[in-house]
PDB file of C-alpha atoms in Angstrom:
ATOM      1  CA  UNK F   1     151.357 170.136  72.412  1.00  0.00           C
ATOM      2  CA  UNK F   2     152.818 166.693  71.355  1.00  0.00           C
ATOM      3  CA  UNK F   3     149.331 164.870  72.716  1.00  0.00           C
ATOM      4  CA  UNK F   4     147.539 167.513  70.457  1.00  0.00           C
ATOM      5  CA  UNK F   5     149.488 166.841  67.813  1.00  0.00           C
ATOM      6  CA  UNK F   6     149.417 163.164  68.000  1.00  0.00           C
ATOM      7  CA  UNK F   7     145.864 162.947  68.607  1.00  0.00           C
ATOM      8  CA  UNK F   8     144.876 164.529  65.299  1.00  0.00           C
ATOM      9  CA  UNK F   9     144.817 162.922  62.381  1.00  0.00           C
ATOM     10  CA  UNK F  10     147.079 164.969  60.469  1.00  0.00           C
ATOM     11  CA  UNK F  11     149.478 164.372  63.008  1.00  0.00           C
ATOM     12  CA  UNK F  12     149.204 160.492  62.965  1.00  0.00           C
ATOM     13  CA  UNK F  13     149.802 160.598  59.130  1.00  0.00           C
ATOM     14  CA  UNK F  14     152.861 162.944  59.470  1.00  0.00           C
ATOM     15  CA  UNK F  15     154.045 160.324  62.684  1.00  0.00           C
ATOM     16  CA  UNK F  16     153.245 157.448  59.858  1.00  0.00           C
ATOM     17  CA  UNK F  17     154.794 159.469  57.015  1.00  0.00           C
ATOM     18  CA  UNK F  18     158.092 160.090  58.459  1.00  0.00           C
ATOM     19  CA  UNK F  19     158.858 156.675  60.422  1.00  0.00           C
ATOM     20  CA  UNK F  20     157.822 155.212  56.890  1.00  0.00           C
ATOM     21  CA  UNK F  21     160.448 157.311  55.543  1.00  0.00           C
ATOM     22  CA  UNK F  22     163.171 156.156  57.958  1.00  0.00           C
ATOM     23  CA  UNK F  23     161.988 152.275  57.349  1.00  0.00           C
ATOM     24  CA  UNK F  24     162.248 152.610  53.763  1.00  0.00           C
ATOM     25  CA  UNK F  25     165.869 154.009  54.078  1.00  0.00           C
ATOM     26  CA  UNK F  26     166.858 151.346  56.195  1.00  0.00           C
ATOM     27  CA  UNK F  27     165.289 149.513  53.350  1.00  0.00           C
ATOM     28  CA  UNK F  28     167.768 150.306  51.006  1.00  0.00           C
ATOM     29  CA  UNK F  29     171.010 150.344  52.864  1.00  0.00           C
ATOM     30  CA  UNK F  30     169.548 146.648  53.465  1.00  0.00           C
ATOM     31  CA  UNK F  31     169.166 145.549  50.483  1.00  0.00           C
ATOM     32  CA  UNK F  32     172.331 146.402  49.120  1.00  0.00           C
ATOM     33  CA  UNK F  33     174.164 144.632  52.146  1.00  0.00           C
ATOM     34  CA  UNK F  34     172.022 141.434  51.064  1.00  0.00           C
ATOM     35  CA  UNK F  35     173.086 141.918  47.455  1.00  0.00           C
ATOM     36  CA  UNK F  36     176.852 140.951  48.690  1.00  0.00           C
ATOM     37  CA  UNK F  37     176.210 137.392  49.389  1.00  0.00           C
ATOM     38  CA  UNK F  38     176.751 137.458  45.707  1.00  0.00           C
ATOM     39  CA  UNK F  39     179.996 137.862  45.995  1.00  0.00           C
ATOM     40  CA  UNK F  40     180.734 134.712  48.555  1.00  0.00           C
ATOM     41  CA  UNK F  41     180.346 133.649  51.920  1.00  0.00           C
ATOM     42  CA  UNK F  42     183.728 135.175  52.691  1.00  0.00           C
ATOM     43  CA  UNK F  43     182.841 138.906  51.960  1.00  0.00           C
ATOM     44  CA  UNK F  44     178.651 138.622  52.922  1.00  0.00           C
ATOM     45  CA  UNK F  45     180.460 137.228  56.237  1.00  0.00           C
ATOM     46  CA  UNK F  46     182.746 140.278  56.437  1.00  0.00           C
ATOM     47  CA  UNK F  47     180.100 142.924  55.674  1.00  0.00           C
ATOM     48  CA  UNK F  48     177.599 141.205  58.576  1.00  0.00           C
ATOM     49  CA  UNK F  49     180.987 141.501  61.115  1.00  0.00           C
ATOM     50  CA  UNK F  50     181.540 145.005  60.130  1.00  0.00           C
ATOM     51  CA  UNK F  51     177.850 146.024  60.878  1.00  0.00           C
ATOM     52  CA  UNK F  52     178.942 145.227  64.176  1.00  0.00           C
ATOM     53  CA  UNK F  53     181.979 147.432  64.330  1.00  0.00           C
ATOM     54  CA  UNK F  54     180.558 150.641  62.986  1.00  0.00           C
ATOM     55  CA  UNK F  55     181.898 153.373  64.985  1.00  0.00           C
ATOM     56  CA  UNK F  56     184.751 152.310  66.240  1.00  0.00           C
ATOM     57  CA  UNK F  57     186.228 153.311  68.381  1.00  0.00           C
ATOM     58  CA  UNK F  58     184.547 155.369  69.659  1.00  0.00           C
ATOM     59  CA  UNK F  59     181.269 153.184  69.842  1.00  0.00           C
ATOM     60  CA  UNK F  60     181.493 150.032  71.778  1.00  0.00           C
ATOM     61  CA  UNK F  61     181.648 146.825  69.791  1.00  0.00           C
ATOM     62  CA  UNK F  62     177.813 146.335  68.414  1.00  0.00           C
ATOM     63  CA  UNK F  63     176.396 149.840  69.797  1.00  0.00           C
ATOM     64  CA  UNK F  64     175.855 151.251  66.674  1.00  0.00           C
ATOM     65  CA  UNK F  65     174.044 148.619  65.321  1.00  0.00           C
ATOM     66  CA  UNK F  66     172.001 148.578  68.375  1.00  0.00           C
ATOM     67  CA  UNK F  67     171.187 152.180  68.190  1.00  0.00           C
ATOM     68  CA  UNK F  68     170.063 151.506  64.745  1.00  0.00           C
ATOM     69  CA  UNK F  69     167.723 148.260  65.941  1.00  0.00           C
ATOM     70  CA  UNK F  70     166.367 150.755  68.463  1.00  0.00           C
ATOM     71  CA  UNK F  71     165.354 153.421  66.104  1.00  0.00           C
ATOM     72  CA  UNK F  72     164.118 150.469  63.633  1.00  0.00           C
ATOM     73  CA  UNK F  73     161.798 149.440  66.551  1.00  0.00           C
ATOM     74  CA  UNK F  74     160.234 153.215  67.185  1.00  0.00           C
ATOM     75  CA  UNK F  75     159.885 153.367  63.475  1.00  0.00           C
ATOM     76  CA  UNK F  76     158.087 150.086  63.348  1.00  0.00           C
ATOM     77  CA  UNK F  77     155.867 150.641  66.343  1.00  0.00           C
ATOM     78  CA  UNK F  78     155.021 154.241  65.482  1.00  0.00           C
ATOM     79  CA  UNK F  79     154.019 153.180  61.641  1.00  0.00           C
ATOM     80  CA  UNK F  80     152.107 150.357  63.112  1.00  0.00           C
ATOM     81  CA  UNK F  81     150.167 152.298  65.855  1.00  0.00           C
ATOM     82  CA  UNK F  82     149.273 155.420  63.720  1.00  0.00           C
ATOM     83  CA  UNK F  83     148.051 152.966  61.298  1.00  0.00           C
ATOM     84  CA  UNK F  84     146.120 150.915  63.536  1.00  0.00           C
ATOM     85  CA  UNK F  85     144.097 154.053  65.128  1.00  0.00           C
ATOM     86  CA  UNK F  86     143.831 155.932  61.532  1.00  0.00           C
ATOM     87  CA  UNK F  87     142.252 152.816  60.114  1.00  0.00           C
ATOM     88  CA  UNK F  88     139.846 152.813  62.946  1.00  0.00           C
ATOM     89  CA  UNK F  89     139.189 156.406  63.213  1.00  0.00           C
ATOM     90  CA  UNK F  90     138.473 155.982  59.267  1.00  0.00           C
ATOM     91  CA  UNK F  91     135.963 152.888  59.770  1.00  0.00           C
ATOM     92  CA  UNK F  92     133.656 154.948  62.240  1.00  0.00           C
ATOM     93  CA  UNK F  93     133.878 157.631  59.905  1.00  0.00           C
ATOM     94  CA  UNK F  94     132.267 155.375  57.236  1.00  0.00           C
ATOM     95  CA  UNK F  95     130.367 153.086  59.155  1.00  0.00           C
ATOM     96  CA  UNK F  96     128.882 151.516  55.827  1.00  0.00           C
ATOM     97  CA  UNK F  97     130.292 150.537  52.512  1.00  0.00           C
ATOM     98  CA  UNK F  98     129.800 152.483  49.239  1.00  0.00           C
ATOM     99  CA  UNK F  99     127.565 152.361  47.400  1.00  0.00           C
ATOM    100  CA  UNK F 100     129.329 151.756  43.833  1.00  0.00           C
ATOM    101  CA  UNK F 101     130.739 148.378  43.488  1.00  0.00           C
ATOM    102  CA  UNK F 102     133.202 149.053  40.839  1.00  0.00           C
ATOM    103  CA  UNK F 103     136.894 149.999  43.154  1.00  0.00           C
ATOM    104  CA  UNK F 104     138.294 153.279  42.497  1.00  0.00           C
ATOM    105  CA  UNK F 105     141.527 152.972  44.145  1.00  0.00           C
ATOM    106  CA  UNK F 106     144.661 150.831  43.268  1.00  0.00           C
ATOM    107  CA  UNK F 107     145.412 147.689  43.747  1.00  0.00           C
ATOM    108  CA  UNK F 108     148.028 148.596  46.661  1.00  0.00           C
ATOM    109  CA  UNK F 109     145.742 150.827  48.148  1.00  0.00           C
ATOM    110  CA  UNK F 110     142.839 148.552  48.929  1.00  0.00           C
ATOM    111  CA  UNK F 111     145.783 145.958  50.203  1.00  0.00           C
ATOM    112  CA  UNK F 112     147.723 148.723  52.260  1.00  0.00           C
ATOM    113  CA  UNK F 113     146.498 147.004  55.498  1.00  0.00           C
ATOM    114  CA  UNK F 114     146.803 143.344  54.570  1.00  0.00           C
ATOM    115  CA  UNK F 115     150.003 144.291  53.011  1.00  0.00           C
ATOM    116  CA  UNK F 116     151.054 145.561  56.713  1.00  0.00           C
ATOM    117  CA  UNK F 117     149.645 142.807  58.274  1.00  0.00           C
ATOM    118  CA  UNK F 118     151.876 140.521  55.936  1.00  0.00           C
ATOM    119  CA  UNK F 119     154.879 142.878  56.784  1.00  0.00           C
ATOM    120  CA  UNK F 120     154.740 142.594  60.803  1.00  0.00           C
ATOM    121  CA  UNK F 121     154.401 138.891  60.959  1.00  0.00           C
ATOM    122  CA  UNK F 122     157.206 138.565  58.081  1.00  0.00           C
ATOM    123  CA  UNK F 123     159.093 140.684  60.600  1.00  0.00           C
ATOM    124  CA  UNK F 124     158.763 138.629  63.296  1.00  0.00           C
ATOM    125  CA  UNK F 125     159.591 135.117  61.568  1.00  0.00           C
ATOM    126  CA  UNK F 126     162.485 136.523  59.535  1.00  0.00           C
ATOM    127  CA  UNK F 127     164.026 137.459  63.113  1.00  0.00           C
ATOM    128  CA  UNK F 128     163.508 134.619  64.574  1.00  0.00           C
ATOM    129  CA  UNK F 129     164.857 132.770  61.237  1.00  0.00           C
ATOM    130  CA  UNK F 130     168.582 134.423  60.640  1.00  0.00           C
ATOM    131  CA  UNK F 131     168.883 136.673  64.083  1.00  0.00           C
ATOM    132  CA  UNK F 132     167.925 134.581  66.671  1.00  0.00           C
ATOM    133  CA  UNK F 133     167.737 131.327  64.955  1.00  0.00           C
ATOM    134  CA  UNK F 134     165.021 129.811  66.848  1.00  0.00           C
ATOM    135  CA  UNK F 135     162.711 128.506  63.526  1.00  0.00           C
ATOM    136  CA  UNK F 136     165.718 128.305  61.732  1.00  0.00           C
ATOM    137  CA  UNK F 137     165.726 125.169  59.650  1.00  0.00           C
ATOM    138  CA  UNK F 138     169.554 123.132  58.955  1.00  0.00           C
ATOM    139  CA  UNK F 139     170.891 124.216  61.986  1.00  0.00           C
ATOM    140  CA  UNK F 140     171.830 127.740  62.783  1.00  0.00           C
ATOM    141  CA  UNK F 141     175.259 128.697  62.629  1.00  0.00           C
ATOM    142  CA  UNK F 142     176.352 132.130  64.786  1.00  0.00           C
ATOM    143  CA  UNK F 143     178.478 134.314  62.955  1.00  0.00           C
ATOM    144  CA  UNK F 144     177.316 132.401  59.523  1.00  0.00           C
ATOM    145  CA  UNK F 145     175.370 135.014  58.168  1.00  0.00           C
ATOM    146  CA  UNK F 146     175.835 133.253  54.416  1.00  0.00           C
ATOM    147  CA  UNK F 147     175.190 129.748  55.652  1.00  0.00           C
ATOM    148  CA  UNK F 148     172.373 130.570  57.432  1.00  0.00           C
ATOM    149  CA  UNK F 149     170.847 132.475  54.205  1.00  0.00           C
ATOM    150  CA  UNK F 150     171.165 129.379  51.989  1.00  0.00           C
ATOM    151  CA  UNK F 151     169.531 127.474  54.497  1.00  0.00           C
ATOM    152  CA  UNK F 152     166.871 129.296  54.940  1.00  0.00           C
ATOM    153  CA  UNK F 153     166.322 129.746  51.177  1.00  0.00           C
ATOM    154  CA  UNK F 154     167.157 125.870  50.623  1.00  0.00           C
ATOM    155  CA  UNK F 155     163.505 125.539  51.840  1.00  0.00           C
ATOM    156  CA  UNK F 156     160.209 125.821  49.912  1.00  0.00           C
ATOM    157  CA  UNK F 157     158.838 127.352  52.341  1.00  0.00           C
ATOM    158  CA  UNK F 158     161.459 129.481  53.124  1.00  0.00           C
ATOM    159  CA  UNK F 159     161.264 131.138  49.771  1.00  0.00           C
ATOM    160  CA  UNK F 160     157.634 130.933  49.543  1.00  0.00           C
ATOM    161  CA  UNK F 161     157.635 133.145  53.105  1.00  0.00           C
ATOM    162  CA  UNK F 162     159.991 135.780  52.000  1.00  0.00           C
ATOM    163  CA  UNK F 163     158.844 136.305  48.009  1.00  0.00           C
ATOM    164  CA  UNK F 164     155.022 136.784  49.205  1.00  0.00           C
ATOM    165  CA  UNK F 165     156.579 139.407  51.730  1.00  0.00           C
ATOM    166  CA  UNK F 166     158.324 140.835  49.496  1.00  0.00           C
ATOM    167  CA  UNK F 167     155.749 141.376  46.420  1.00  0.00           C
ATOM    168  CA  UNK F 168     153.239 142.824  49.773  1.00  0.00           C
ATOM    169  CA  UNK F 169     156.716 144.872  50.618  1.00  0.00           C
ATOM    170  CA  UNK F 170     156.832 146.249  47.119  1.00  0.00           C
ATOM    171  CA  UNK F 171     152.984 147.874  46.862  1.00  0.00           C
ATOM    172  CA  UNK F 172     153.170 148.873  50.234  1.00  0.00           C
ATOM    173  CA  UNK F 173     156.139 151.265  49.102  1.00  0.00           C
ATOM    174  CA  UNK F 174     154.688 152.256  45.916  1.00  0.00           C
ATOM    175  CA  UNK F 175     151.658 153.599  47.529  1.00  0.00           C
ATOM    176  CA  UNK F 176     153.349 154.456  51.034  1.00  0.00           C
ATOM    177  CA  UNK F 177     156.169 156.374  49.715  1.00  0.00           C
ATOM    178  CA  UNK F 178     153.057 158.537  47.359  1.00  0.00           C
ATOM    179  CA  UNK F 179     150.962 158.970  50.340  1.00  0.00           C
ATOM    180  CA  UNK F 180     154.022 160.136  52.647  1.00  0.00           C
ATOM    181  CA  UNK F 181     154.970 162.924  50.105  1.00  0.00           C
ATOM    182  CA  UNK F 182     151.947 164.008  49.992  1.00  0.00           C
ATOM    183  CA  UNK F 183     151.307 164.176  53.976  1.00  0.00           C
ATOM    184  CA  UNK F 184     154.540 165.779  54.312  1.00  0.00           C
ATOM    185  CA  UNK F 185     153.702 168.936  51.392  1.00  0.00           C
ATOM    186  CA  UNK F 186     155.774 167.465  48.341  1.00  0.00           C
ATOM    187  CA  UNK F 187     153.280 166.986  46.397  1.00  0.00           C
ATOM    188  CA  UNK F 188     152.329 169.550  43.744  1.00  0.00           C
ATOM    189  CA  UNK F 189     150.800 169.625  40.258  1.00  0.00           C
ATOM    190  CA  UNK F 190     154.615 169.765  38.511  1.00  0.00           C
ATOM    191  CA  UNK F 191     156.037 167.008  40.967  1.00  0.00           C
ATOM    192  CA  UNK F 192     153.411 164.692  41.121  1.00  0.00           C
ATOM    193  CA  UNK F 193     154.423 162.677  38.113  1.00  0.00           C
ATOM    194  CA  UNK F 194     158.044 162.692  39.645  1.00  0.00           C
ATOM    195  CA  UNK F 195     156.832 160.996  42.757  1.00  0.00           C
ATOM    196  CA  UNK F 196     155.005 158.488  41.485  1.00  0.00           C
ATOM    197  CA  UNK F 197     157.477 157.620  39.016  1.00  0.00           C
ATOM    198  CA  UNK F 198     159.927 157.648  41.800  1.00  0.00           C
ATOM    199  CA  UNK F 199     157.417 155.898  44.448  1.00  0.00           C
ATOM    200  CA  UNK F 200     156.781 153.064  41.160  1.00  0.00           C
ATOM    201  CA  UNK F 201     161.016 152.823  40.988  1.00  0.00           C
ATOM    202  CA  UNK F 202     162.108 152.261  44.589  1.00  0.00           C
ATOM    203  CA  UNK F 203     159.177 149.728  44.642  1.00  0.00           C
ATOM    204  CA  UNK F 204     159.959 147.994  41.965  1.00  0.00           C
ATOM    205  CA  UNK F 205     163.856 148.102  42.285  1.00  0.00           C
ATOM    206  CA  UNK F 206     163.650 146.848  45.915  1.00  0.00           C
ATOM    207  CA  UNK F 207     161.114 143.926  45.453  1.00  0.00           C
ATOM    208  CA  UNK F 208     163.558 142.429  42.752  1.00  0.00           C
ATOM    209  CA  UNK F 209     166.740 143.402  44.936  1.00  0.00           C
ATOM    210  CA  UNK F 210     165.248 141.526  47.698  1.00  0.00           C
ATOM    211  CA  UNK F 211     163.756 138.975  45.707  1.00  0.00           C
ATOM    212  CA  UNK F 212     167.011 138.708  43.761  1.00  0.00           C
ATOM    213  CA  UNK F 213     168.604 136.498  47.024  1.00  0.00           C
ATOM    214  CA  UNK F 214     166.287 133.373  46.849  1.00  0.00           C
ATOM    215  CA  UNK F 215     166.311 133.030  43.358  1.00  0.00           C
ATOM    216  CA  UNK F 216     169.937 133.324  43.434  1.00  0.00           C
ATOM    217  CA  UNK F 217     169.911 130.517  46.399  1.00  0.00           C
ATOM    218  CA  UNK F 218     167.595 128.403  44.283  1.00  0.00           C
ATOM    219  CA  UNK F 219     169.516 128.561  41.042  1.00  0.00           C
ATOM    220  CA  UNK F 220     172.704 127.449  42.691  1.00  0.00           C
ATOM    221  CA  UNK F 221     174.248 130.550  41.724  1.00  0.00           C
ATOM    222  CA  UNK F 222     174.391 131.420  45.733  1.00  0.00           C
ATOM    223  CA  UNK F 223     175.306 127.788  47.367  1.00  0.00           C
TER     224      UNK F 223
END
């Protein structure tokens, strides 16, 4: 039953849908955490050691946030996969273009799949940047967390890397988190203005949230 349901395309939409939904709550929780370094190195350093003692305890010193890392990964990889095959399964559906030149759809529509594209390889450089710290630039400092974010954002490039990622971050939610409510049966002719002013919030609320730490770093109000 689970191959059946995966292999149809309503299925991969609802897989997409739902690990979307559990990326963009991860989202949230992680952008408020990020907000703190404005409140000094000694508190954003505090916060990034308690992530690691969730639980207990009970849990074992950095299980939890392993668990979490783990679930991120399933999320990322299902989203990425059912996207992947749904684009292609779309593109010999429609072997050749339209034939009106004139776009129909938004902006983040057309640029959903550059805008993941953008998102994966963000992923994978902003984990190697302040997890691993193995393109990190000023020397990376373990158990630093706030050091290692001014670094990173002491860099041109370093900014230039994460506000691109973020501004792709931001129309990938507002048309992701539309698109997800309406695979998953919430849409309706009374809620559909809620949801897109809700999908047109979160996106816009977590692009500058995100957004707010480099500029923060590059004013000198973080330093």
């Amino acid at each position: 039953m689970a191959r059946t349901v995966w292999d149809s395309t309503v299925g991969k939409k609802t897989v997409m849908a739902v690990s979307g939904l559990v990326m963009l709550l991860y989202l949230v929780a992680h952008m408020i955490g990020n907000l703190k370094i404005y409140f000094g190195a000694e508190e954003f350093n505090h916060y990034a050691h308690w992530l690691r003692t969730v639980g207990e305890p009970f849990m074992h010193y950095e299980w939890t946030l392993w668990l979490i890392r783990v679930l991120l990964v399933i999320a990322v990889v299902a989203h990425a996969v059912s996207a992947y095959q749904l684009s292609r399964r779309d593109i010999k559906a429609r072997p050749s273009k339209y034939v009106h030149s004139k776009p129909r759809s938004s902006y983040a529509t057309r640029t959903m799949r550059w805008g993941g594209i953008i998102l994966g390889l963000f992923i994978v450089w902003h984990l190697l940047d302040l997890t691993t710290g193995t393109v990190h630039s000023g020397g990376f400092e373990t158990g630093k967390p706030y050091q290692n974010v001014v670094d990173t954002f002491s860099t041109w490039y370093g900014n230039v890397i994460y506000i691109v990622a973020m501004l792709a971050l931001g129309l990938h939610i507002r048309h992701g988190f539309w698109s997800a409510a309406q695979t998953l049966g919430a849409g309706s002719r009374t809620r559909d203005r809620a949801l897109k002013t809700t999908a047109n919030v979160l996106a816009l609320l977590l692009t500058i949230g995100f957004v707010a730490v480099p500029v923060g770093v590059m004013t000198k109000v973080v330093s």
